[in-house]
Coordinates of C-alpha atoms in Angstrom, one line a residue:
M1 CA 0.0 0.0 0.0
K2 CA 1.4 3.4 -0.9
N3 CA 1.3 5.9 1.8
S4 CA 0.7 9.6 1.5
I5 CA 1.6 11.2 4.8
A6 CA 2.3 14.6 6.0
T7 CA 3.0 15.5 9.7
C8 CA 1.5 18.2 11.8
L9 CA 2.3 19.3 15.4
A10 CA -1.1 20.8 15.9
L11 CA -2.5 22.8 18.8
V12 CA -4.5 19.8 20.0
L13 CA -3.7 16.7 18.0
T14 CA -1.2 15.5 15.5
M15 CA -2.7 13.6 12.7
I16 CA -1.3 11.8 9.7
S17 CA -3.4 9.9 7.2
C18 CA -2.6 7.1 4.9
Q19 CA -4.5 6.4 1.6
G20 CA -6.0 2.8 1.4
P21 CA -7.1 1.2 -1.8
Q22 CA -10.2 -0.8 -0.7
P23 CA -13.9 0.1 -0.6
V24 CA -15.4 1.2 2.6
T25 CA -18.3 -0.4 4.7
P26 CA -21.1 -0.6 5.2
E27 CA -21.5 0.2 1.5
T28 CA -19.3 1.6 -1.3
H29 CA -19.6 5.3 -1.8
T30 CA -17.6 8.1 -3.3
R31 CA -16.2 10.4 -0.6
L32 CA -13.7 13.1 0.1
K33 CA -10.1 12.3 0.4
E34 CA -9.0 12.2 4.1
G35 CA -7.0 15.3 5.0
S36 CA -3.3 14.7 5.5
R37 CA -2.7 17.5 8.0
Q38 CA -5.5 17.7 10.5
I39 CA -6.5 19.4 13.8
H40 CA -8.9 17.8 16.3
L41 CA -10.3 20.8 18.0
D42 CA -11.7 19.5 21.3
F43 CA -14.1 21.9 22.9
H44 CA -15.9 20.9 26.0
T45 CA -17.3 23.9 28.0
S46 CA -19.6 23.8 30.9
E47 CA -22.6 26.1 31.4
A48 CA -20.4 28.0 34.0
I49 CA -18.4 29.5 31.1
D50 CA -20.0 32.4 29.4
S51 CA -19.2 34.5 26.3
I52 CA -18.5 31.4 24.2
G53 CA -16.7 32.3 21.0
F54 CA -17.5 36.0 21.4
K55 CA -14.1 36.9 19.9
F56 CA -14.4 34.5 17.0
N57 CA -12.9 36.1 13.9
K58 CA -13.1 34.3 10.6
K59 CA -10.1 35.8 9.1
E60 CA -7.9 35.0 12.1
F61 CA -9.3 31.5 12.3
Q62 CA -8.4 31.0 8.6
A63 CA -5.0 32.6 8.9
A64 CA -4.2 30.1 11.7
L65 CA -5.3 27.2 9.6
I66 CA -3.2 28.5 6.6
A67 CA -0.2 29.1 8.7
G68 CA -0.3 25.4 10.0
N69 CA -0.8 24.1 6.4
V70 CA -4.0 22.4 7.8
N71 CA -6.3 20.7 5.2
S72 CA -8.9 19.2 7.6
N73 CA -10.3 20.4 10.9
K74 CA -12.6 18.6 13.3
V75 CA -15.0 21.3 14.7
F76 CA -17.5 20.8 17.5
G77 CA -21.1 20.0 17.3
K78 CA -21.9 18.6 20.8
G79 CA -19.4 18.4 23.7
H80 CA -19.3 16.4 26.9
H81 CA -21.5 18.9 28.8
S82 CA -24.3 18.1 26.4
W83 CA -24.3 21.6 25.0
C84 CA -24.5 22.2 21.2
Y85 CA -22.6 24.9 19.4
Y86 CA -25.3 25.7 16.8
P87 CA -29.1 26.5 17.0
T88 CA -30.8 23.2 17.8
E89 CA -34.3 21.9 18.3
A90 CA -33.3 18.5 19.2
G91 CA -30.9 19.5 22.0
S92 CA -29.7 22.7 23.7
M93 CA -27.4 25.3 22.6
H94 CA -24.7 26.4 25.1
P95 CA -26.3 29.2 27.2
G96 CA -23.1 31.3 26.9
L97 CA -23.3 31.2 23.0
D98 CA -25.3 33.7 21.0
F99 CA -24.5 32.7 17.5
D100 CA -24.0 29.7 15.2
L101 CA -20.4 28.9 16.0
L102 CA -20.5 25.5 14.2
G103 CA -21.8 27.1 11.0
A104 CA -19.2 29.9 11.3
Q105 CA -16.3 27.5 11.6
I106 CA -17.5 25.3 8.7
E107 CA -17.9 28.3 6.5
A108 CA -14.4 29.5 7.4
C109 CA -12.9 26.2 6.6
H110 CA -14.5 25.7 3.3
E111 CA -13.7 29.2 2.1
I112 CA -10.0 28.2 2.2
G113 CA -10.4 24.6 0.9
V114 CA -10.2 22.9 4.4
T115 CA -12.6 20.1 5.1
A116 CA -14.7 20.3 8.3
Q117 CA -15.6 17.1 10.2
V118 CA -18.0 17.6 13.1
Y119 CA -17.6 16.1 16.6
I120 CA -20.5 14.6 18.5
T121 CA -20.2 13.1 21.9
V122 CA -22.1 9.9 22.8
G123 CA -21.0 8.2 26.0
W124 CA -20.2 11.4 28.0
S125 CA -23.0 13.9 28.1
A126 CA -23.1 15.3 31.5
N127 CA -26.3 17.4 31.5
D128 CA -28.2 14.6 29.6
A129 CA -27.2 12.3 32.3
L130 CA -28.2 14.8 35.0
N131 CA -31.6 15.4 33.5
H132 CA -32.3 11.8 32.6
P133 CA -30.5 9.6 35.3
G134 CA -32.3 6.6 33.9
W135 CA -30.3 6.8 30.7
T136 CA -26.9 6.2 32.5
I137 CA -25.3 2.8 32.4
V138 CA -25.3 0.7 35.5
D139 CA -23.8 -2.8 36.2
A140 CA -25.7 -5.9 37.0
D141 CA -25.9 -4.8 40.7
G142 CA -27.4 -1.5 39.7
R143 CA -24.2 0.5 40.4
N144 CA -23.1 3.5 38.4
S145 CA -19.2 3.4 38.2
Y146 CA -18.9 7.2 38.0
Q147 CA -21.1 7.8 40.9
E148 CA -19.3 5.2 42.9
M149 CA -16.0 7.0 42.1
V150 CA -17.2 10.5 43.3
K151 CA -19.5 9.6 46.2
D152 CA -16.9 9.8 48.9
L153 CA -14.6 12.5 47.3
G154 CA -13.8 15.4 49.7
P155 CA -13.2 19.0 48.5
E156 CA -9.5 18.6 48.5
D157 CA -9.4 15.0 47.0
P158 CA -8.0 14.6 43.5
F159 CA -10.7 14.0 41.0
G160 CA -10.4 10.8 38.7
W161 CA -11.8 11.5 35.2
G162 CA -14.9 11.3 33.1
W163 CA -18.6 11.7 33.6
D164 CA -21.7 9.4 33.9
L165 CA -21.6 7.0 31.0
L166 CA -24.6 6.7 28.6
S167 CA -25.5 4.0 26.1
P168 CA -27.0 4.9 22.7
E169 CA -30.3 3.0 23.2
G170 CA -33.9 3.9 23.9
P171 CA -34.7 7.7 24.2
Y172 CA -31.0 8.6 24.2
L173 CA -30.5 6.8 20.9
D174 CA -33.3 8.9 19.5
L175 CA -31.7 12.0 20.7
I176 CA -28.2 11.2 19.3
L177 CA -29.8 10.4 15.9
A178 CA -31.9 13.6 15.9
Q179 CA -28.9 15.7 16.7
T180 CA -26.8 13.9 14.0
R181 CA -29.6 14.5 11.5
E182 CA -29.8 18.2 12.4
I183 CA -26.1 18.6 11.7
V184 CA -25.9 16.6 8.5
S185 CA -29.1 18.1 7.0
N186 CA -28.3 21.7 7.9
Y187 CA -24.6 21.9 7.3
E188 CA -22.2 20.9 4.5
V189 CA -20.2 18.6 6.7
D190 CA -17.3 16.6 5.4
G191 CA -17.5 14.0 8.2
I192 CA -19.0 13.0 11.5
W193 CA -16.8 11.9 14.4
F194 CA -18.6 10.1 17.3
D195 CA -16.7 10.0 20.6
I196 CA -16.9 7.8 23.7
V197 CA -19.0 5.1 22.2
P198 CA -19.4 2.5 25.0
F199 CA -18.7 -0.6 23.1
I200 CA -17.2 -2.4 26.2
E201 CA -19.6 -1.6 29.0
L202 CA -22.7 -3.8 29.5
N203 CA -25.8 -1.9 30.5
Y204 CA -28.3 -3.2 33.1
N205 CA -30.4 -0.1 33.6
A206 CA -34.2 -0.2 33.4
I207 CA -34.3 0.6 29.7
S208 CA -31.8 -2.1 28.9
R209 CA -33.5 -4.7 31.1
A210 CA -36.8 -4.0 29.3
D211 CA -34.9 -4.6 26.0
M212 CA -33.5 -7.9 27.4
K213 CA -37.0 -9.0 28.4
E214 CA -38.4 -8.1 25.0
H215 CA -35.7 -10.2 23.3
G216 CA -35.7 -13.1 25.7
V217 CA -32.3 -12.4 27.2
D218 CA -31.6 -13.6 30.7
P219 CA -29.9 -10.8 32.6
A220 CA -28.0 -13.5 34.6
D221 CA -26.6 -14.9 31.4
E222 CA -23.5 -12.5 30.7
K223 CA -22.8 -14.1 27.3
A224 CA -26.3 -13.5 26.2
V225 CA -26.3 -9.9 27.6
R226 CA -23.0 -9.3 25.6
Q227 CA -24.5 -10.6 22.5
R228 CA -27.5 -8.4 22.8
H229 CA -25.2 -5.4 23.6
V230 CA -23.3 -6.0 20.4
E231 CA -26.6 -6.0 18.4
K232 CA -27.6 -2.7 20.0
M233 CA -24.3 -1.0 19.3
K234 CA -24.3 -2.1 15.7
F235 CA -27.9 -1.0 15.4
F236 CA -26.8 2.5 16.5
Q237 CA -23.9 2.5 14.0
E238 CA -26.1 1.2 11.2
K239 CA -28.8 3.9 11.7
A240 CA -26.2 6.7 12.2
N241 CA -24.4 5.7 9.0
E242 CA -27.6 5.4 7.0
L243 CA -28.7 8.9 8.0
I244 CA -25.3 10.5 7.5
L245 CA -24.9 9.0 4.0
E246 CA -28.4 9.9 3.1
Y247 CA -27.5 13.6 3.3
R248 CA -23.7 13.5 2.9
P249 CA -22.7 10.6 0.7
E250 CA -19.1 11.7 0.6
A251 CA -18.7 12.2 4.4
S252 CA -16.3 10.3 6.5
I253 CA -17.5 8.5 9.6
Y254 CA -15.6 7.4 12.6
Y255 CA -16.7 5.9 16.1
N256 CA -14.1 6.4 18.7
W257 CA -13.3 3.5 21.0
S258 CA -14.2 1.1 18.1
N259 CA -10.5 0.3 17.6
H260 CA -8.9 1.1 21.0
A261 CA -6.2 -1.4 22.0
S262 CA -4.6 -0.2 25.2
T263 CA -6.4 -2.6 27.5
T264 CA -7.3 -6.3 27.5
E265 CA -11.0 -5.4 27.5
A266 CA -10.6 -3.2 24.5
L267 CA -8.8 -5.9 22.7
S268 CA -11.6 -8.4 23.5
M269 CA -13.9 -6.3 21.4
F270 CA -12.0 -6.8 18.2
P271 CA -13.8 -9.9 17.2
Y272 CA -17.1 -8.1 17.1
E273 CA -15.6 -5.7 14.4
F274 CA -17.4 -2.5 15.6
Y275 CA -14.7 -0.7 13.5
A276 CA -16.2 -2.0 10.4
F277 CA -18.7 0.9 10.4
N278 CA -15.8 3.4 10.3
T279 CA -14.9 4.8 6.8
K280 CA -11.5 5.5 8.2
H281 CA -9.5 4.6 11.3
D282 CA -8.4 7.4 13.7
L283 CA -5.8 5.8 16.0
E284 CA -5.9 7.9 19.1
D285 CA -2.6 7.4 20.9
L286 CA -1.3 9.5 23.8
P287 CA 1.8 7.3 24.7
T288 CA 2.8 9.4 27.8
A289 CA -0.7 8.9 29.2
W290 CA -1.8 5.4 28.3
G291 CA -0.7 2.5 26.1
G292 CA 2.9 3.5 25.7
Y293 CA 4.9 3.8 22.5
D294 CA 4.5 0.1 21.6
I295 CA 0.8 0.1 20.6
F296 CA 0.7 2.4 17.7
P297 CA 3.1 0.4 15.4
W298 CA 1.2 -2.9 15.4
R299 CA -2.2 -1.2 15.5
S300 CA -1.4 0.9 12.4
K301 CA -0.4 -2.3 10.6
Y302 CA -3.5 -4.1 11.7
F303 CA -5.9 -1.5 10.5
A304 CA -3.9 -0.8 7.3
N305 CA -4.9 -4.2 6.2
T306 CA -8.6 -3.1 6.3
G307 CA -7.8 -1.0 3.1
K308 CA -9.1 2.2 4.9
E309 CA -7.3 5.5 5.5
I310 CA -5.5 5.8 8.7
V311 CA -5.4 9.0 10.8
A312 CA -2.6 8.9 13.5
M313 CA -3.4 11.1 16.4
S314 CA -1.3 12.4 19.3
G315 CA -1.8 15.4 21.7
K316 CA 0.2 18.3 22.9
F317 CA -0.5 17.2 26.4
H318 CA 2.1 15.3 28.5
K319 CA -0.2 13.5 31.0
S320 CA -3.8 13.6 29.7
W321 CA -6.3 15.4 27.6
G322 CA -7.3 18.8 29.0
E323 CA -4.1 19.3 31.0
F324 CA -4.0 22.9 31.5
G325 CA -0.5 24.4 31.4
G326 CA 1.2 21.1 30.4
F327 CA 2.9 20.6 27.0
K328 CA 4.6 17.6 25.7
H329 CA 8.3 17.9 25.1
R330 CA 9.3 18.8 21.5
D331 CA 11.4 15.6 21.3
A332 CA 8.4 13.4 22.2
L333 CA 6.2 15.1 19.5
L334 CA 8.9 14.7 16.9
Y335 CA 9.5 11.1 17.8
E336 CA 5.7 10.3 17.6
A337 CA 5.4 12.1 14.3
A338 CA 8.4 10.1 12.9
S339 CA 6.8 6.9 14.2
M340 CA 3.6 7.8 12.3
V341 CA 5.5 8.3 9.1
A342 CA 7.5 5.1 9.6
F343 CA 4.6 2.8 10.3

C-alpha cells in the first residue's frame, strides 16, 4: 500500500493519514479524500463558562489554519457537557453562546479549501445524564461506576476522570440520531466523528433490562447480555451511517473506541468488528498517558490491512487530555510524528 503522509504538530492533536485502496463499509460510496494534516479541536465547555466564541474572527481563524498548512479540521457540534454549538431543536445550545459557531467554523474552513468534520459526543454527556439519570449505564448490581468513584470525594481530594456514561439506546439513541440528522441536513459537513461510544460496557439499567426481556435475554446470562449489547451497538452504528450517508454521501464516519487497543478489555472487542462501520481509522494514541509507544506500530499495521485510510493522532498534552499548562516535550512530539511516518 502506498502511503501519502504529512506531519503536523497541531494545537491539540497530531494527525497523519494514509490512503488505502479498498472500498469502505457498510457500503461503497464516493467520498472526500481524508485530510493529510489535521487538527482535532476539542471543545468541552460547561454552562459555567460564558461569552463562548464571542471573539471568533473568521479571518484570524483562517489565517491560523493556513499558517499550519491544515487541510482538515474537526469542529465541535456537541461536547461532553451536552451543549451544542449551533441553533438546535433536538438538544440545547450552550447558554453562553449567542450565534451559530459551528456554522461559522464550517464556512471559514470551506472558504480556504479545508474540510470540516463535526464532533458529536455519545457516552459522556453530563447534562443529559443529570436530566435523565435513567439513561446512565449501571452494572448488574445497579451500580453507576462514575457515581461510585465520586460519592466519597472530599473538597481537596483529586478527581479521577470522566462523567456518567450513557448508552445509545432507547430515548438517548433517539436524541443522538436527531442531533446527528440536524447537523448533516443543515450543514455541508465533510465527516462525523462520534466520541466515547461505550462498546465495552454492558448496561443493566431499566431501559436495557426492558430490552432484554423483549428479546428473551436472561440478565444473569452474561454471554447472552453481551451478544444483545453487540446487536444494540451495531444498530446504533447502522442507523447513524444510514442517515449521514443519506444527506452527505461523501462524508467520512468514525466511532471512537471502536479500535482502541490499550487494555485487555478493548482488545476483546476486536472480534465483534465495531470498527467495520468506520470509513477511516483514527488511531488515538497519547503514549505518555496510556498505552505507551509500543501500541501504535502494530495497531497501524493491523488497520492498514482493512484498506481504509488511517489518521494517526497524538496530543500536545504530556499527561492527559485537557491538561492545562502542560505541554509534551518537543522531542516526544517529533518522535511520535516520525513513528507515524515510519509505520
